[in-house]
PDB file of C-alpha atoms in Angstrom:
ATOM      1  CA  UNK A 781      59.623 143.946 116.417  1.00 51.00           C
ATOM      2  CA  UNK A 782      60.342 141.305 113.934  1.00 58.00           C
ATOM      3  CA  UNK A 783      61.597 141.957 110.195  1.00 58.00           C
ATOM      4  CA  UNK A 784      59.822 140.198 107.895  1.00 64.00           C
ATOM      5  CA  UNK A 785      55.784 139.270 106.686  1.00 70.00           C
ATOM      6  CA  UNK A 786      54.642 137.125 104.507  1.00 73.00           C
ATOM      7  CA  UNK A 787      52.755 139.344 101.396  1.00 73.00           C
ATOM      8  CA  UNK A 788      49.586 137.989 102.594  1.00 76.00           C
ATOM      9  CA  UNK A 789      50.325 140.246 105.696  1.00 77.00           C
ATOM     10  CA  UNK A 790      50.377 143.280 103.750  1.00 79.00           C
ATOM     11  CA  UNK A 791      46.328 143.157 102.939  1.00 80.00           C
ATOM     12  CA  UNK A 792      43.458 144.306 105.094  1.00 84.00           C
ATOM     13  CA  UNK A 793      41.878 141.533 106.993  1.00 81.00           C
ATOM     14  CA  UNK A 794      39.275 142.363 104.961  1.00 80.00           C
ATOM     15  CA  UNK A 795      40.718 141.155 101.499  1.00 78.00           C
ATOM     16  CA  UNK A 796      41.881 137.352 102.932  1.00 80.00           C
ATOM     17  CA  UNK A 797      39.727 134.564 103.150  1.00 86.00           C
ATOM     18  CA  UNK A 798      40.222 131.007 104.738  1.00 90.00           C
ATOM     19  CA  UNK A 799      42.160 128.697 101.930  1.00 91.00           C
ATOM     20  CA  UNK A 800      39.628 126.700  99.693  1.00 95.00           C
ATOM     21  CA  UNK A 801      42.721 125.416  97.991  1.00 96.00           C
ATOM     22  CA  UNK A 802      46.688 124.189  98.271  1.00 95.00           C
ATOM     23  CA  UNK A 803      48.179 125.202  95.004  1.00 95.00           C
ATOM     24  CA  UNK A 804      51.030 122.987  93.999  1.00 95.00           C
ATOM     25  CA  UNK A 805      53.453 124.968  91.425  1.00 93.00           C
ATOM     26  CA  UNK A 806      57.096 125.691  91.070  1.00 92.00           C
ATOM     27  CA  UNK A 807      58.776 129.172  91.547  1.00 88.00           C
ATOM     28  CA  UNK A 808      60.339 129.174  87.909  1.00 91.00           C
ATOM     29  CA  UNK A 809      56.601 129.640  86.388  1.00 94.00           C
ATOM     30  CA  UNK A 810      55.960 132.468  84.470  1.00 94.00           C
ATOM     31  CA  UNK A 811      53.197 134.712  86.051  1.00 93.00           C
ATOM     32  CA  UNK A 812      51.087 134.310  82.368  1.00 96.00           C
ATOM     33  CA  UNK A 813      51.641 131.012  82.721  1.00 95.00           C
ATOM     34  CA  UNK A 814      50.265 130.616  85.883  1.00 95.00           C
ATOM     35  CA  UNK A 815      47.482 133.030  85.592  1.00 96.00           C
ATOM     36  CA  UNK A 816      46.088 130.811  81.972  1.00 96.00           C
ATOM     37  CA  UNK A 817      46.565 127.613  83.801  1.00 95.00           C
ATOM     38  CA  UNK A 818      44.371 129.143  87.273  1.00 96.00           C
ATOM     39  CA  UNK A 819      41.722 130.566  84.456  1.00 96.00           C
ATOM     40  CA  UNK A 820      41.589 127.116  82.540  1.00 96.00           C
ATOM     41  CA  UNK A 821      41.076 125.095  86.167  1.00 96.00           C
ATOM     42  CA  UNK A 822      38.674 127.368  87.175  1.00 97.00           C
ATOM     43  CA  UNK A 823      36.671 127.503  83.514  1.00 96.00           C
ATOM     44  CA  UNK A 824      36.812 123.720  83.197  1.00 96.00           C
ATOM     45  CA  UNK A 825      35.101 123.660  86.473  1.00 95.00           C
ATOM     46  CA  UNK A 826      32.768 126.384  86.330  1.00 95.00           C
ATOM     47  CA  UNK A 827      34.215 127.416  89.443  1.00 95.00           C
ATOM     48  CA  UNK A 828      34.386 131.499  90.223  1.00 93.00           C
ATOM     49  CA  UNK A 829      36.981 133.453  90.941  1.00 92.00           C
ATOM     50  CA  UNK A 830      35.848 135.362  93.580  1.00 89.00           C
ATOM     51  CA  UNK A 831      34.707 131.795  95.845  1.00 92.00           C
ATOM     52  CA  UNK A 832      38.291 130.398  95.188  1.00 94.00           C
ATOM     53  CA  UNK A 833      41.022 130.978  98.158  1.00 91.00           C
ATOM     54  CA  UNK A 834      44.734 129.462  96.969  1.00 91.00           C
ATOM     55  CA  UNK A 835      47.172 129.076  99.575  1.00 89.00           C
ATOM     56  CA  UNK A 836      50.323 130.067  97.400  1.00 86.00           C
ATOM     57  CA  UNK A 837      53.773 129.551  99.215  1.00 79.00           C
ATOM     58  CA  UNK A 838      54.705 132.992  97.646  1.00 75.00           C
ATOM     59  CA  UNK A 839      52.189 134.960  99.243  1.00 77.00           C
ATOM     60  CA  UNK A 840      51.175 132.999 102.217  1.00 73.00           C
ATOM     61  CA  UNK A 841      54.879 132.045 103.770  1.00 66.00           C
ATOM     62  CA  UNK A 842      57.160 134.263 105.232  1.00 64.00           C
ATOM     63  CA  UNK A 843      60.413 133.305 102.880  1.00 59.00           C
ATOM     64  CA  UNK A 844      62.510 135.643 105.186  1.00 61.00           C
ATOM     65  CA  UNK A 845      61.560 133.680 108.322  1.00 64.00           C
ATOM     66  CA  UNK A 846      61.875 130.590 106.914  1.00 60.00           C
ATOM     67  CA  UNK A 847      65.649 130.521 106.269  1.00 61.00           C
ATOM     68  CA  UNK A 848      66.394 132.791 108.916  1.00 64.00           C
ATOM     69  CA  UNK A 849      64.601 131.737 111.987  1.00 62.00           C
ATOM     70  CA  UNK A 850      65.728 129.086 114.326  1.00 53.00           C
ATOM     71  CA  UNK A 851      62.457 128.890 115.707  1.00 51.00           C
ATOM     72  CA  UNK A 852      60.208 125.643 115.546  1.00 44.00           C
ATOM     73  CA  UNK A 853      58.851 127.115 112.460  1.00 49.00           C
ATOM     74  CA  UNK A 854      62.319 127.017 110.792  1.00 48.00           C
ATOM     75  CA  UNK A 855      63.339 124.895 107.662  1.00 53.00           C
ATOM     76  CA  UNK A 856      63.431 121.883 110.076  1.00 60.00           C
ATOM     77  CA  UNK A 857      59.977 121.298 110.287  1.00 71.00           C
ATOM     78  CA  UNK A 858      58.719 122.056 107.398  1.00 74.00           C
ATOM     79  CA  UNK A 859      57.261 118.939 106.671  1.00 81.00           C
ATOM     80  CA  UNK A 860      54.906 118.919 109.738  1.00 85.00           C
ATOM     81  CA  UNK A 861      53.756 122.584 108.617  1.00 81.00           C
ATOM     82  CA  UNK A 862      53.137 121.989 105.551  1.00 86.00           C
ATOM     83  CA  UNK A 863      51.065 118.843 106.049  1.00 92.00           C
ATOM     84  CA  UNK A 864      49.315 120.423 108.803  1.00 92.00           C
ATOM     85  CA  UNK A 865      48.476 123.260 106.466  1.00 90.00           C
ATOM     86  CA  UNK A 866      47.297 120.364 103.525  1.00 94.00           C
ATOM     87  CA  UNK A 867      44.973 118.866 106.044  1.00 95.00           C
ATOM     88  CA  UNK A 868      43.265 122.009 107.251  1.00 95.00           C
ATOM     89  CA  UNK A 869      43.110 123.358 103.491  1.00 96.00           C
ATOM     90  CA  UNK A 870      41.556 119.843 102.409  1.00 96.00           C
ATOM     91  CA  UNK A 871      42.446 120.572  98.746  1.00 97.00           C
ATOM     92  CA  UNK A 872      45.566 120.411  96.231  1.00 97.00           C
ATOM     93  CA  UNK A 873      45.770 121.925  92.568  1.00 97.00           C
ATOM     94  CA  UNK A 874      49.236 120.425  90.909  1.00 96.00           C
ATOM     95  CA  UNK A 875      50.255 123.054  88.379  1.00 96.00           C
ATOM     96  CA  UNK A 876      52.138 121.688  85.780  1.00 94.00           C
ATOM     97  CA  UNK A 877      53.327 124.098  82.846  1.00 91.00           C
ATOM     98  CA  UNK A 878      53.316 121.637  80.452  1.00 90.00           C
ATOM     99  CA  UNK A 879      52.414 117.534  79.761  1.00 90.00           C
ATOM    100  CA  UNK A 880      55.763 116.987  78.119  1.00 93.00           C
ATOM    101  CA  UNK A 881      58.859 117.164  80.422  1.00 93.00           C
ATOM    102  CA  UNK A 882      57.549 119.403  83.250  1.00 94.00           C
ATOM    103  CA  UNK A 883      59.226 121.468  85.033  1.00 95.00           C
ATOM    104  CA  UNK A 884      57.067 120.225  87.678  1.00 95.00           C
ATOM    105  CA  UNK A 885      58.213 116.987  88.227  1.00 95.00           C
ATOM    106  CA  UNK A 886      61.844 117.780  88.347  1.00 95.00           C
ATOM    107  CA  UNK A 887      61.757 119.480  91.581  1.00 94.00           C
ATOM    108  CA  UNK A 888      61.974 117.156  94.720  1.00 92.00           C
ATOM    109  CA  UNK A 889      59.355 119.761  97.144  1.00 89.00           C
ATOM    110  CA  UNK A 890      56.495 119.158  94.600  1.00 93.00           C
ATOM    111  CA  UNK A 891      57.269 116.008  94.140  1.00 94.00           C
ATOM    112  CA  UNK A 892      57.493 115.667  97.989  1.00 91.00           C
ATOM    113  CA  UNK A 893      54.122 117.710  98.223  1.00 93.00           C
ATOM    114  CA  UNK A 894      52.239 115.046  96.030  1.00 95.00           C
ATOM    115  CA  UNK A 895      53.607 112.114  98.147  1.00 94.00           C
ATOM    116  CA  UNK A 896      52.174 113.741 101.478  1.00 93.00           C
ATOM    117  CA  UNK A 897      48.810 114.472  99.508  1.00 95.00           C
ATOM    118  CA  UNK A 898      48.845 110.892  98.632  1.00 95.00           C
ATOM    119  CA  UNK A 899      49.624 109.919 102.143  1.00 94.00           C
ATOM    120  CA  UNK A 900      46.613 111.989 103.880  1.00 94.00           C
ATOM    121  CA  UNK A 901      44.197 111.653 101.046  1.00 96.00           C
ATOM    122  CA  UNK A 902      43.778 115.054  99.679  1.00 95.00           C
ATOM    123  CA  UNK A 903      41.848 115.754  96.219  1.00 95.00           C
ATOM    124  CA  UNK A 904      44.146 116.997  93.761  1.00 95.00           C
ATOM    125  CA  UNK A 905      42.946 118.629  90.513  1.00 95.00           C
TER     126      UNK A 905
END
């Protein structure tokens, strides 16, 4: 047996869902923060919680494996994961925290994540 799961691994099967959603964010976000920004999205949308499915690095990858592993799953192919996971998903949310100087855009993996949803052709909201 393996160490490691991903949180996601933790619920019953019957608490997940397929992801409706690829949400974009950076680990330094506050939890409120987050949580307002996911209400506003969803409000300004007239979207419902309980229909919406985020695929959330936190929750969904296994951090453990990630830097540990040297499987093909590893660090060193991240990119092909993760755009494999963008084009099955079919959607992107870009959480920014705020319009002026965001924290956002001064991380290279988000920045990197919009350049690959530009490349496939994703919807980002």
């Amino acid at each position: 047996r393996r160490l490691g799961c991903a949180l996601i691994d933790t619920l019953p099967h019957e608490h997940r869902q397929s992801a409706t959603h690829f949400l974009s964010w950076t680990w330094s976000y506050k939890l409120s923060m987050v949580r307002s920004a996911l209400e506003n999205w969803l409000g300004a949308r007239d979207m419902r919680a309980e229909n919406v499915f985020l695929f959330m690095c936190f929750f969904v990858n296994n951090q453990f494996r990630i830097l540990l592993d040297s499987e093909v799953l590893g660090t060193h192919d991240l990119e092909n994961v993760f755009e494999t996971n963008l084009r099955r998903i079919g959607q992107c949310v870009a959480l920014l925290d705020t319009w002026d100087q965001p924290v956002y855009l001064t991380r290279v993996w988000t920045i990197f994540e919009q350049f690959v949803v530009s490349k496939v052709g994703i919807p980002v909201s």
